[in-house]
Short mmCIF file of C-alpha atoms in Angstrom, two decimals:
data_model
loop_
_atom_site.label_atom_id
_atom_site.label_comp_id
_atom_site.label_asym_id
_atom_site.label_seq_id
_atom_site.Cartn_x
_atom_site.Cartn_y
_atom_site.Cartn_z
CA MET A 39 6.15 -30.12 28.00
CA THR A 40 3.97 -28.03 30.55
CA GLN A 41 0.36 -28.51 30.77
CA ASN A 42 -0.26 -24.88 30.03
CA ALA A 43 1.96 -25.45 26.68
CA THR A 44 0.03 -28.80 25.87
CA GLN A 45 -3.34 -26.53 26.04
CA GLN A 46 -1.90 -23.57 23.77
CA LEU A 47 -0.90 -26.27 21.33
CA ALA A 48 -4.64 -28.43 20.79
CA GLY A 49 -6.09 -24.63 20.91
CA THR A 50 -3.52 -23.98 18.03
CA GLU A 51 -4.31 -27.14 16.12
CA LYS A 52 -8.68 -26.66 16.79
CA TRP A 53 -8.29 -23.27 14.86
CA GLN A 54 -6.06 -24.57 11.97
CA ASN A 55 -8.46 -27.77 11.58
CA LEU A 56 -11.49 -25.20 11.60
CA ASP A 57 -9.20 -22.70 8.92
CA GLY A 58 -8.95 -26.40 6.56
CA HIS A 59 -12.33 -24.84 5.36
CA HIS A 60 -11.04 -21.37 4.46
CA LEU A 61 -9.57 -20.46 1.14
CA HIS A 62 -6.47 -17.63 2.04
CA PRO A 63 -5.85 -14.77 -0.59
CA PHE A 64 -3.14 -14.67 -2.57
CA THR A 65 -2.11 -18.29 -0.70
CA ASN A 66 -1.48 -21.67 -2.61
CA PRO A 67 -4.24 -23.80 -0.91
CA ASN A 68 -1.73 -26.90 -1.04
CA ASP A 69 0.72 -25.67 0.92
CA LEU A 70 -1.56 -24.99 4.10
CA LYS A 71 -2.27 -28.48 3.78
CA GLN A 72 1.51 -29.12 4.52
CA HIS A 73 1.96 -26.32 6.75
CA PRO A 74 -1.00 -25.07 8.05
CA ALA A 75 -1.18 -21.19 9.04
CA ARG A 76 -0.24 -19.55 12.40
CA ILE A 77 -3.07 -18.27 14.17
CA ILE A 78 -2.84 -14.73 16.05
CA GLU A 79 -5.15 -14.48 18.44
CA SER A 80 -4.06 -11.08 20.16
CA ALA A 81 -2.33 -7.93 19.22
CA ASN A 82 -1.41 -4.88 21.03
CA GLY A 83 0.89 -1.33 20.12
CA VAL A 84 3.40 -2.92 17.93
CA TYR A 85 3.14 -6.86 18.77
CA LEU A 86 0.99 -9.62 17.61
CA THR A 87 0.63 -13.00 19.75
CA ASP A 88 -0.57 -16.56 18.25
CA THR A 89 -1.66 -19.28 20.19
CA GLU A 90 1.09 -20.40 21.14
CA GLY A 91 2.24 -17.45 22.86
CA ASN A 92 4.62 -16.33 20.46
CA GLN A 93 5.18 -12.33 20.13
CA TYR A 94 6.14 -10.89 16.99
CA LEU A 95 6.81 -7.44 16.26
CA ASP A 96 5.00 -6.49 13.40
CA MET A 97 6.97 -4.30 10.74
CA MET A 98 4.36 -4.51 8.25
CA ALA A 99 1.68 -3.17 10.18
CA GLY A 100 -1.09 -5.65 9.54
CA LEU A 101 -1.04 -5.01 5.53
CA TRP A 102 0.30 -1.54 5.69
CA CYS A 103 -2.83 -0.47 7.39
CA VAL A 104 -2.53 -0.52 10.89
CA ASN A 105 -1.11 2.88 11.37
CA MET A 106 -2.08 3.92 14.79
CA GLY A 107 -0.86 0.43 16.25
CA TYR A 108 -3.40 -2.38 17.36
CA GLY A 109 -5.75 -1.61 20.85
CA GLN A 110 -6.75 2.41 20.28
CA GLN A 111 -9.27 3.08 22.37
CA ASP A 112 -10.56 5.49 20.60
CA LEU A 113 -10.94 3.62 17.62
CA ILE A 114 -12.76 0.76 19.71
CA LYS A 115 -15.13 3.22 21.25
CA ALA A 116 -15.91 4.85 18.38
CA ALA A 117 -17.30 1.28 16.78
CA SER A 118 -19.14 0.47 19.67
CA ALA A 119 -20.95 3.68 20.09
CA GLN A 120 -21.91 3.79 16.92
CA ILE A 121 -23.11 0.18 16.13
CA GLU A 122 -25.19 0.51 19.04
CA GLN A 123 -26.57 3.82 17.57
CA LEU A 124 -26.94 2.92 14.05
CA PRO A 125 -25.41 -0.17 12.75
CA TYR A 126 -25.96 0.41 9.33
CA TYR A 127 -27.82 2.47 7.06
CA ASN A 128 -27.02 3.09 3.40
CA VAL A 129 -26.39 6.96 1.69
CA PHE A 130 -28.18 5.92 -1.89
CA PHE A 131 -31.18 8.04 -2.35
CA LYS A 132 -30.54 11.26 -0.67
CA THR A 133 -29.93 9.69 2.76
CA SER A 134 -26.87 10.50 4.85
CA HIS A 135 -26.15 9.76 8.43
CA PRO A 136 -23.74 11.81 10.63
CA PRO A 137 -20.54 9.79 10.57
CA VAL A 138 -20.63 9.41 6.90
CA ALA A 139 -21.24 13.76 6.58
CA GLU A 140 -18.05 14.34 9.35
CA LEU A 141 -15.75 12.03 7.38
CA SER A 142 -16.64 13.98 4.36
CA ALA A 143 -15.42 17.17 6.32
CA LEU A 144 -12.36 15.68 7.89
CA LEU A 145 -10.96 14.22 4.78
CA ALA A 146 -11.26 17.83 2.71
CA GLU A 147 -9.50 19.09 5.64
CA VAL A 148 -6.30 17.01 6.00
CA THR A 149 -6.20 16.43 1.80
CA PRO A 150 -4.42 18.50 -1.14
CA ALA A 151 -6.57 21.66 -0.83
CA HIS A 152 -8.41 21.04 -4.28
CA MET A 153 -9.69 18.46 -3.51
CA ASN A 154 -13.05 18.81 -1.23
CA HIS A 155 -15.52 15.92 -2.67
CA ALA A 156 -15.00 12.22 -1.09
CA PHE A 157 -17.12 8.62 -2.45
CA PHE A 158 -16.87 5.94 -0.10
CA THR A 159 -16.06 2.02 -0.96
CA SER A 160 -15.09 -0.55 1.28
CA SER A 161 -11.84 -1.40 0.18
CA GLY A 162 -8.68 0.01 -2.18
CA SER A 163 -9.86 -2.47 -4.46
CA GLU A 164 -13.45 -0.95 -4.87
CA ALA A 165 -11.81 2.04 -4.75
CA ASN A 166 -9.73 1.79 -7.85
CA ASP A 167 -12.75 0.27 -9.72
CA THR A 168 -14.82 3.37 -8.59
CA VAL A 169 -11.55 5.51 -10.48
CA LEU A 170 -12.14 3.59 -13.56
CA ARG A 171 -16.05 4.60 -13.67
CA MET A 172 -15.27 7.89 -12.47
CA VAL A 173 -12.80 8.59 -15.35
CA TRP A 174 -15.10 7.59 -18.09
CA ARG A 175 -17.89 9.30 -16.98
CA TYR A 176 -16.19 12.25 -16.73
CA TRP A 177 -14.56 12.00 -20.46
CA ASP A 178 -18.33 11.04 -21.17
CA LEU A 179 -19.57 14.54 -19.65
CA MET A 180 -17.30 16.22 -21.26
CA GLY A 181 -18.26 15.46 -24.58
CA LYS A 182 -14.90 12.77 -25.09
CA PRO A 183 -16.14 9.28 -24.94
CA GLY A 184 -13.28 8.29 -26.98
CA LYS A 185 -11.01 8.99 -24.29
CA ARG A 186 -10.72 5.71 -22.60
CA VAL A 187 -7.74 4.39 -22.37
CA VAL A 188 -5.67 4.21 -18.46
CA ILE A 189 -2.28 4.53 -18.50
CA SER A 190 -0.54 2.42 -15.53
CA ARG A 191 2.85 0.73 -14.73
CA LYS A 192 4.21 -2.85 -14.90
CA ASN A 193 4.79 -4.42 -11.68
CA ALA A 194 1.86 -1.75 -10.03
CA TYR A 195 -0.59 -2.88 -7.53
CA HIS A 196 -3.87 -1.22 -7.27
CA GLY A 197 -6.02 -3.83 -6.24
CA SER A 198 -7.06 -7.55 -7.01
CA THR A 199 -10.89 -6.80 -8.33
CA ILE A 200 -10.94 -7.53 -12.02
CA ALA A 201 -11.00 -3.56 -12.61
CA ALA A 202 -8.39 -2.86 -10.00
CA SER A 203 -5.93 -5.85 -11.01
CA SER A 204 -6.30 -4.75 -14.90
CA LEU A 205 -4.98 -1.33 -13.61
CA GLY A 206 -2.55 -3.32 -11.86
CA GLY A 207 0.82 -4.22 -13.92
CA MET A 208 1.58 -7.87 -12.33
CA ASP A 209 1.85 -10.48 -14.79
CA GLU A 210 1.07 -13.46 -12.18
CA MET A 211 -2.24 -11.92 -11.61
CA HIS A 212 -3.36 -10.93 -15.30
CA GLN A 213 -2.43 -14.64 -16.42
CA GLN A 214 -5.22 -15.86 -13.95
CA GLY A 215 -7.94 -13.51 -15.38
CA GLY A 216 -6.41 -11.31 -18.15
CA ILE A 217 -7.11 -7.70 -18.19
CA ILE A 218 -9.81 -5.77 -19.16
CA PRO A 219 -9.56 -3.49 -22.19
CA ASP A 220 -8.36 0.05 -22.68
CA ILE A 221 -5.56 0.29 -19.84
CA VAL A 222 -2.15 -0.13 -20.99
CA HIS A 223 1.04 -0.36 -18.99
CA VAL A 224 4.40 1.83 -19.02
CA ASP A 225 7.97 0.93 -17.18
CA GLN A 226 8.04 1.60 -13.62
CA PRO A 227 10.88 3.83 -12.05
CA ASP A 228 12.86 0.98 -10.13
CA TRP A 229 16.45 2.73 -10.74
CA PHE A 230 18.06 -0.63 -9.08
CA ALA A 231 16.28 -3.10 -11.20
CA LYS A 232 17.41 -1.19 -14.08
CA ARG A 233 21.20 -0.72 -13.17
CA CYS A 234 21.14 -4.66 -12.30
CA GLU A 235 19.40 -5.17 -15.64
CA LEU A 236 22.54 -2.79 -17.08
CA GLY A 237 25.35 -4.58 -14.95
CA LYS A 238 26.80 -1.07 -14.37
CA ASP A 239 26.10 2.11 -12.66
CA LEU A 240 23.04 4.24 -13.90
CA ASP A 241 22.47 8.24 -13.17
CA ARG A 242 19.14 8.34 -11.35
CA ALA A 243 18.34 11.67 -12.00
CA GLU A 244 18.88 11.04 -15.94
CA PHE A 245 16.67 7.17 -15.47
CA GLY A 246 13.98 9.19 -13.77
CA ARG A 247 13.49 11.98 -16.67
CA SER A 248 13.66 8.90 -18.86
CA VAL A 249 10.92 6.36 -17.33
CA ALA A 250 8.91 9.38 -16.84
CA LYS A 251 8.84 9.96 -21.08
CA SER A 252 7.80 6.73 -21.66
CA ILE A 253 4.28 7.88 -20.32
CA ALA A 254 4.44 10.86 -23.35
CA ASP A 255 5.64 8.08 -25.83
CA LYS A 256 3.01 5.85 -25.29
CA ILE A 257 0.04 9.09 -25.29
CA GLU A 258 1.68 9.64 -28.32
CA GLU A 259 1.57 6.16 -29.88
CA LEU A 260 -1.84 5.83 -28.73
CA GLY A 261 -3.36 9.29 -29.61
CA VAL A 262 -3.88 11.76 -26.93
CA ASP A 263 -7.82 11.71 -28.15
CA LYS A 264 -7.95 8.18 -26.86
CA VAL A 265 -5.97 8.44 -23.55
CA ALA A 266 -7.91 9.15 -20.49
CA ALA A 267 -6.03 9.15 -17.36
CA PHE A 268 -2.42 7.90 -15.81
CA ILE A 269 -2.74 6.07 -12.66
CA ALA A 270 0.21 5.77 -10.01
CA GLU A 271 1.58 5.16 -6.41
CA PRO A 272 3.35 7.80 -5.26
CA ILE A 273 5.45 4.72 -4.19
CA GLN A 274 4.60 1.62 -5.25
CA GLY A 275 4.44 -0.65 -2.19
CA ALA A 276 3.89 -4.06 -3.12
CA GLY A 277 5.86 -4.02 -6.34
CA GLY A 278 8.72 -3.57 -3.60
CA VAL A 279 8.30 -0.01 -2.00
CA ILE A 280 10.15 1.06 -5.41
CA VAL A 281 10.84 4.80 -4.40
CA PRO A 282 11.24 6.94 -7.48
CA PRO A 283 14.23 9.31 -8.73
CA GLU A 284 13.66 12.97 -7.54
CA THR A 285 13.46 14.21 -11.13
CA TYR A 286 10.00 11.30 -11.95
CA TRP A 287 7.34 12.88 -10.41
CA PRO A 288 7.87 16.62 -11.66
CA GLU A 289 8.06 15.34 -15.29
CA VAL A 290 5.18 13.06 -14.54
CA GLN A 291 2.82 16.11 -13.44
CA LYS A 292 4.05 18.31 -16.78
CA ILE A 293 3.11 14.91 -18.80
CA CYS A 294 -0.08 15.12 -17.35
CA ASP A 295 -0.90 18.89 -17.88
CA HIS A 296 0.73 18.64 -21.04
CA TYR A 297 -1.35 16.29 -22.48
CA GLY A 298 -4.56 17.25 -20.57
CA ILE A 299 -5.18 13.73 -18.77
CA LEU A 300 -6.29 12.87 -15.63
CA LEU A 301 -3.38 12.21 -13.19
CA VAL A 302 -4.53 9.60 -10.51
CA ALA A 303 -2.56 9.52 -7.47
CA ASP A 304 -3.40 5.62 -5.84
CA GLU A 305 -2.80 6.69 -2.36
CA VAL A 306 -4.25 3.21 -0.87
CA ILE A 307 -0.68 2.45 0.78
CA CYS A 308 1.02 5.92 0.80
CA GLY A 309 -1.78 7.81 2.87
CA PHE A 310 -2.41 8.93 5.96
CA GLY A 311 1.15 9.83 7.20
CA ARG A 312 3.24 7.02 5.95
CA THR A 313 5.88 8.97 4.12
CA GLY A 314 5.88 11.61 6.74
CA GLU A 315 3.55 13.85 5.43
CA TRP A 316 -0.53 13.15 5.00
CA PHE A 317 -0.17 11.93 1.30
CA GLY A 318 2.56 10.91 -0.78
CA SER A 319 0.83 13.59 -3.06
CA ASP A 320 1.86 16.18 -0.43
CA TYR A 321 5.86 14.40 -0.46
CA PHE A 322 6.10 14.92 -4.21
CA ASN A 323 4.07 18.06 -4.52
CA ILE A 324 1.77 16.28 -6.76
CA LYS A 325 -1.47 17.50 -7.84
CA PRO A 326 -3.71 14.78 -8.29
CA ASP A 327 -7.55 14.77 -10.06
CA LEU A 328 -8.48 11.39 -8.20
CA MET A 329 -7.02 9.99 -5.18
CA PRO A 330 -7.97 6.24 -4.12
CA ILE A 331 -7.55 5.77 -0.29
CA ALA A 332 -7.74 3.06 2.36
CA LYS A 333 -6.35 0.67 5.11
CA GLY A 334 -4.46 3.80 7.05
CA LEU A 335 -7.89 5.67 6.71
CA SER A 336 -9.36 3.59 9.70
CA SER A 337 -5.94 2.11 10.74
CA GLY A 338 -7.81 -1.07 9.63
CA TYR A 339 -9.76 -1.48 12.50
CA LEU A 340 -12.78 -1.60 10.16
CA PRO A 341 -12.78 -1.97 6.16
CA ILE A 342 -13.73 1.46 4.48
CA GLY A 343 -11.68 3.08 1.63
CA GLY A 344 -13.22 6.15 -1.15
CA VAL A 345 -11.72 8.50 -3.66
CA MET A 346 -11.02 11.61 -3.08
CA VAL A 347 -12.46 13.98 -6.23
CA SER A 348 -10.47 16.96 -7.38
CA ASP A 349 -12.65 20.13 -7.40
CA ARG A 350 -12.69 20.10 -11.42
CA ILE A 351 -13.96 16.64 -11.46
CA ALA A 352 -16.25 17.24 -8.84
CA ASP A 353 -17.43 20.34 -10.71
CA VAL A 354 -18.73 18.36 -13.83
CA LEU A 355 -20.02 15.24 -12.28
CA ILE A 356 -22.00 17.53 -10.26
CA ASN A 357 -23.55 20.13 -12.65
CA LYS A 358 -23.37 18.15 -15.64
CA GLY A 359 -23.85 14.69 -15.01
CA GLY A 360 -26.89 13.66 -13.52
CA GLU A 361 -27.46 10.21 -11.75
CA PHE A 362 -23.60 8.65 -11.17
CA ASN A 363 -24.72 4.65 -12.01
CA HIS A 364 -22.17 3.50 -8.87
CA GLY A 365 -21.93 2.60 -5.43
CA TYR A 366 -21.88 -0.25 -3.15
CA THR A 367 -23.97 -1.55 -0.16
CA TYR A 368 -21.51 -0.73 2.45
CA SER A 369 -20.53 2.76 0.50
CA GLY A 370 -20.06 5.00 3.69
CA HIS A 371 -21.14 2.30 6.22
CA PRO A 372 -21.75 4.46 9.59
CA VAL A 373 -19.39 2.21 12.23
CA CYS A 374 -16.91 2.41 9.84
CA ALA A 375 -16.85 6.11 9.00
CA ALA A 376 -17.58 6.64 12.63
CA VAL A 377 -13.88 4.56 13.54
CA ALA A 378 -12.50 6.84 10.58
CA VAL A 379 -13.57 9.83 12.11
CA ALA A 380 -11.83 8.66 15.13
CA ASN A 381 -8.52 7.83 13.67
CA ILE A 382 -8.16 10.99 11.91
CA LYS A 383 -8.81 12.99 14.67
CA LEU A 384 -6.59 10.69 16.77
CA MET A 385 -3.52 11.26 14.33
CA GLN A 386 -4.35 14.89 14.14
CA ARG A 387 -4.40 15.16 18.44
CA GLU A 388 -1.25 13.00 18.95
CA ASN A 389 0.37 15.22 15.75
CA ILE A 390 1.65 11.74 14.24
CA VAL A 391 2.38 13.40 11.03
CA GLN A 392 4.67 15.52 11.87
CA LYS A 393 6.53 13.11 14.87
CA VAL A 394 6.73 10.79 11.53
CA ARG A 395 8.10 13.40 9.50
CA GLU A 396 10.54 15.06 12.30
CA GLU A 397 11.21 12.02 15.05
CA THR A 398 10.72 8.41 14.00
CA ALA A 399 11.17 7.74 10.49
CA PRO A 400 14.59 9.83 10.50
CA TYR A 401 15.67 7.60 13.52
CA LEU A 402 14.42 4.50 11.30
CA GLN A 403 15.65 5.45 8.21
CA LYS A 404 19.02 6.03 9.58
CA ARG A 405 18.89 2.50 11.55
CA PHE A 406 17.73 0.56 8.47
CA ARG A 407 20.40 1.56 6.43
CA GLU A 408 22.70 0.13 8.80
CA LEU A 409 21.26 -3.28 7.38
CA GLY A 410 23.03 -1.99 4.21
CA GLU A 411 26.19 -3.17 5.24
CA HIS A 412 25.23 -6.85 5.32
CA PRO A 413 26.95 -8.98 2.57
CA LEU A 414 23.16 -10.13 1.08
CA VAL A 415 21.97 -6.10 1.23
CA GLY A 416 22.57 -4.45 -2.30
CA GLU A 417 20.34 -1.65 -2.03
CA VAL A 418 18.57 -0.30 0.80
CA ARG A 419 15.31 2.42 -0.07
CA GLY A 420 12.39 3.99 2.03
CA VAL A 421 10.87 6.96 2.99
CA GLY A 422 9.21 7.90 6.07
CA MET A 423 7.70 4.70 7.38
CA PHE A 424 8.82 2.37 5.17
CA GLY A 425 11.21 0.59 3.20
CA ALA A 426 13.00 -2.23 1.22
CA LEU A 427 16.19 -4.15 1.59
CA GLU A 428 17.26 -5.37 -1.75
CA LEU A 429 19.14 -8.97 -1.24
CA VAL A 430 21.51 -9.91 -3.85
CA GLU A 431 23.86 -12.73 -4.91
CA ASP A 432 27.06 -9.73 -5.33
CA LYS A 433 26.36 -6.57 -4.37
CA GLN A 434 29.77 -5.31 -6.28
CA ALA A 435 28.56 -6.87 -9.96
CA TYR A 436 24.20 -5.49 -9.22
CA ARG A 437 23.69 -9.39 -9.92
CA LYS A 438 20.81 -10.48 -8.10
CA PHE A 439 19.77 -14.21 -7.31
CA ASP A 440 18.11 -16.51 -9.74
CA LYS A 441 14.38 -15.76 -8.61
CA ASN A 442 14.10 -19.70 -8.26
CA ARG A 443 16.19 -19.89 -5.39
CA HIS A 444 13.52 -17.86 -3.50
CA VAL A 445 16.25 -16.31 -0.95
CA GLY A 446 13.36 -13.71 0.09
CA ILE A 447 10.82 -16.29 0.88
CA ILE A 448 13.38 -18.24 2.99
CA CYS A 449 14.86 -14.67 4.93
CA ARG A 450 10.97 -14.10 5.42
CA ASP A 451 10.58 -17.68 7.17
CA TYR A 452 14.01 -16.84 9.46
CA CYS A 453 12.20 -13.51 10.44
CA PHE A 454 8.91 -15.31 11.81
CA GLU A 455 11.20 -17.43 13.49
CA ASN A 456 13.06 -14.55 15.42
CA ASN A 457 9.54 -13.41 16.29
CA LEU A 458 9.85 -10.36 13.45
CA VAL A 459 7.43 -10.02 10.43
CA MET A 460 8.76 -8.35 7.39
CA ARG A 461 7.40 -9.50 4.13
CA ALA A 462 9.17 -10.91 1.11
CA VAL A 463 8.18 -9.55 -2.48
CA GLY A 464 10.57 -11.41 -4.66
CA ASP A 465 13.94 -10.89 -2.62
CA ALA A 466 13.11 -7.86 -1.58
CA MET A 467 12.42 -7.82 2.45
CA ILE A 468 9.90 -5.08 3.17
CA ILE A 469 8.59 -3.02 5.65
CA SER A 470 5.57 -0.78 6.81
CA PRO A 471 5.61 -0.40 10.43
CA PRO A 472 2.50 1.24 12.52
CA LEU A 473 3.09 4.86 12.59
CA VAL A 474 3.07 4.77 16.24
CA THR A 475 6.60 2.40 16.55
CA GLN A 476 8.71 3.90 19.19
CA LYS A 477 12.65 4.05 18.58
CA ALA A 478 13.35 1.00 21.11
CA ASP A 479 10.73 -1.14 18.47
CA ILE A 480 12.97 -0.26 15.85
CA ASP A 481 16.30 -1.00 17.89
CA VAL A 482 14.35 -4.38 18.10
CA PHE A 483 13.90 -4.70 14.88
CA ILE A 484 17.10 -3.77 13.35
CA GLU A 485 18.77 -6.60 15.60
CA ARG A 486 16.21 -9.05 14.32
CA ALA A 487 16.76 -7.97 10.99
CA TRP A 488 20.33 -8.85 11.51
CA LYS A 489 19.97 -11.86 12.81
CA SER A 490 17.77 -13.00 9.71
CA LEU A 491 20.29 -12.26 7.16
CA GLU A 492 22.67 -14.24 8.96
CA GLN A 493 20.64 -16.97 8.89
CA THR A 494 19.78 -16.84 5.47
CA GLN A 495 23.17 -16.30 3.96
CA LYS A 496 24.55 -19.37 6.13
CA LYS A 497 21.46 -21.60 4.48
CA ILE A 498 22.02 -20.32 0.77
CA ALA A 499 25.75 -20.93 0.91
#
């Protein structure tokens, strides 16, 4: 071992020892005792570098968030300038500051035309907590305080605070903390899972309409006088990049309009260009009443989220509501807001959404579907700059692996060995690369992903 390699290893061990005091999110702490964390110490463009000099192609954009890639000087300079001028002040008590005012106006410009007001948070989880408070407050002001039930979907992810995890539909999270009352869950529009369950082919259009109808059925069961809203991600992200059939969202919109319940489109992952449109709501032609945002808002450079509020909701809150007793110390934090402003302006200046829609995403989706030729891959799905490979035991018989075999985890670990970051959700291998990913990077990704699939197949044979 060279002297440099020895020094790198010593540095890694130092940070791993210190990291022993750190309880990681969504991690079995005992696993880290046995296998200490890899230590990422730098990043540039779409690549990460660890303390041992390994470079990883980051096909997850951090955690769905580093949309404009690492090392963007405009964002770095915006943070530095703002922290020197005004590092912090709150937006309570009839007070504001230039960055949050400018960000509010910019968001009104890029979000759907009927959304012209923003409430700021520090994360997507806080945004969805805010949604719940806002939905209940709206119906209270409308003289219908009994409308409190929010319908969500099984396997949805809306965050990990108590309210956000309750809105989500992940059993493992509910088992560790329960869910708050007045939140119910209906089926998700997962065509592939349903096809595997039935063991035969399934008409996508009919499935899309039928799974949307489960929302109407639930409203009828509970009574429309009790149902306040329906919340869903345009495309489910952490649930496995579930792309709904084309018939699904038009039917959902009709149902919400027919029953007069609020529609909440959770854009925390889909927002800011990931679908090839500014928002998933644009892609699917949804007209939401509330729209949680985060992640790509600042490209993950600083923590900031929020809720975009439609004109009809804002009108009630402003003209009938009085004081809205909700907010956070860091709502509209000036440094975070300044970075978000710089991020949106950078996206506009580089026409990144158009480039994704017309150039990068078509190439990614074309090459990504080549992986569907591998014997392990039962389905390839994706839109814009994200997608999933569903690993199966028998693609002809629509048979999935026994979940206890952890095939997705095996494949994920091979990806790391091959200097590639993909995420495993069950046996779905998912991607969400930075929007600035180039065609050459996509070629590298396909090569490394294929190699990882080959190694996985050999391991489980």
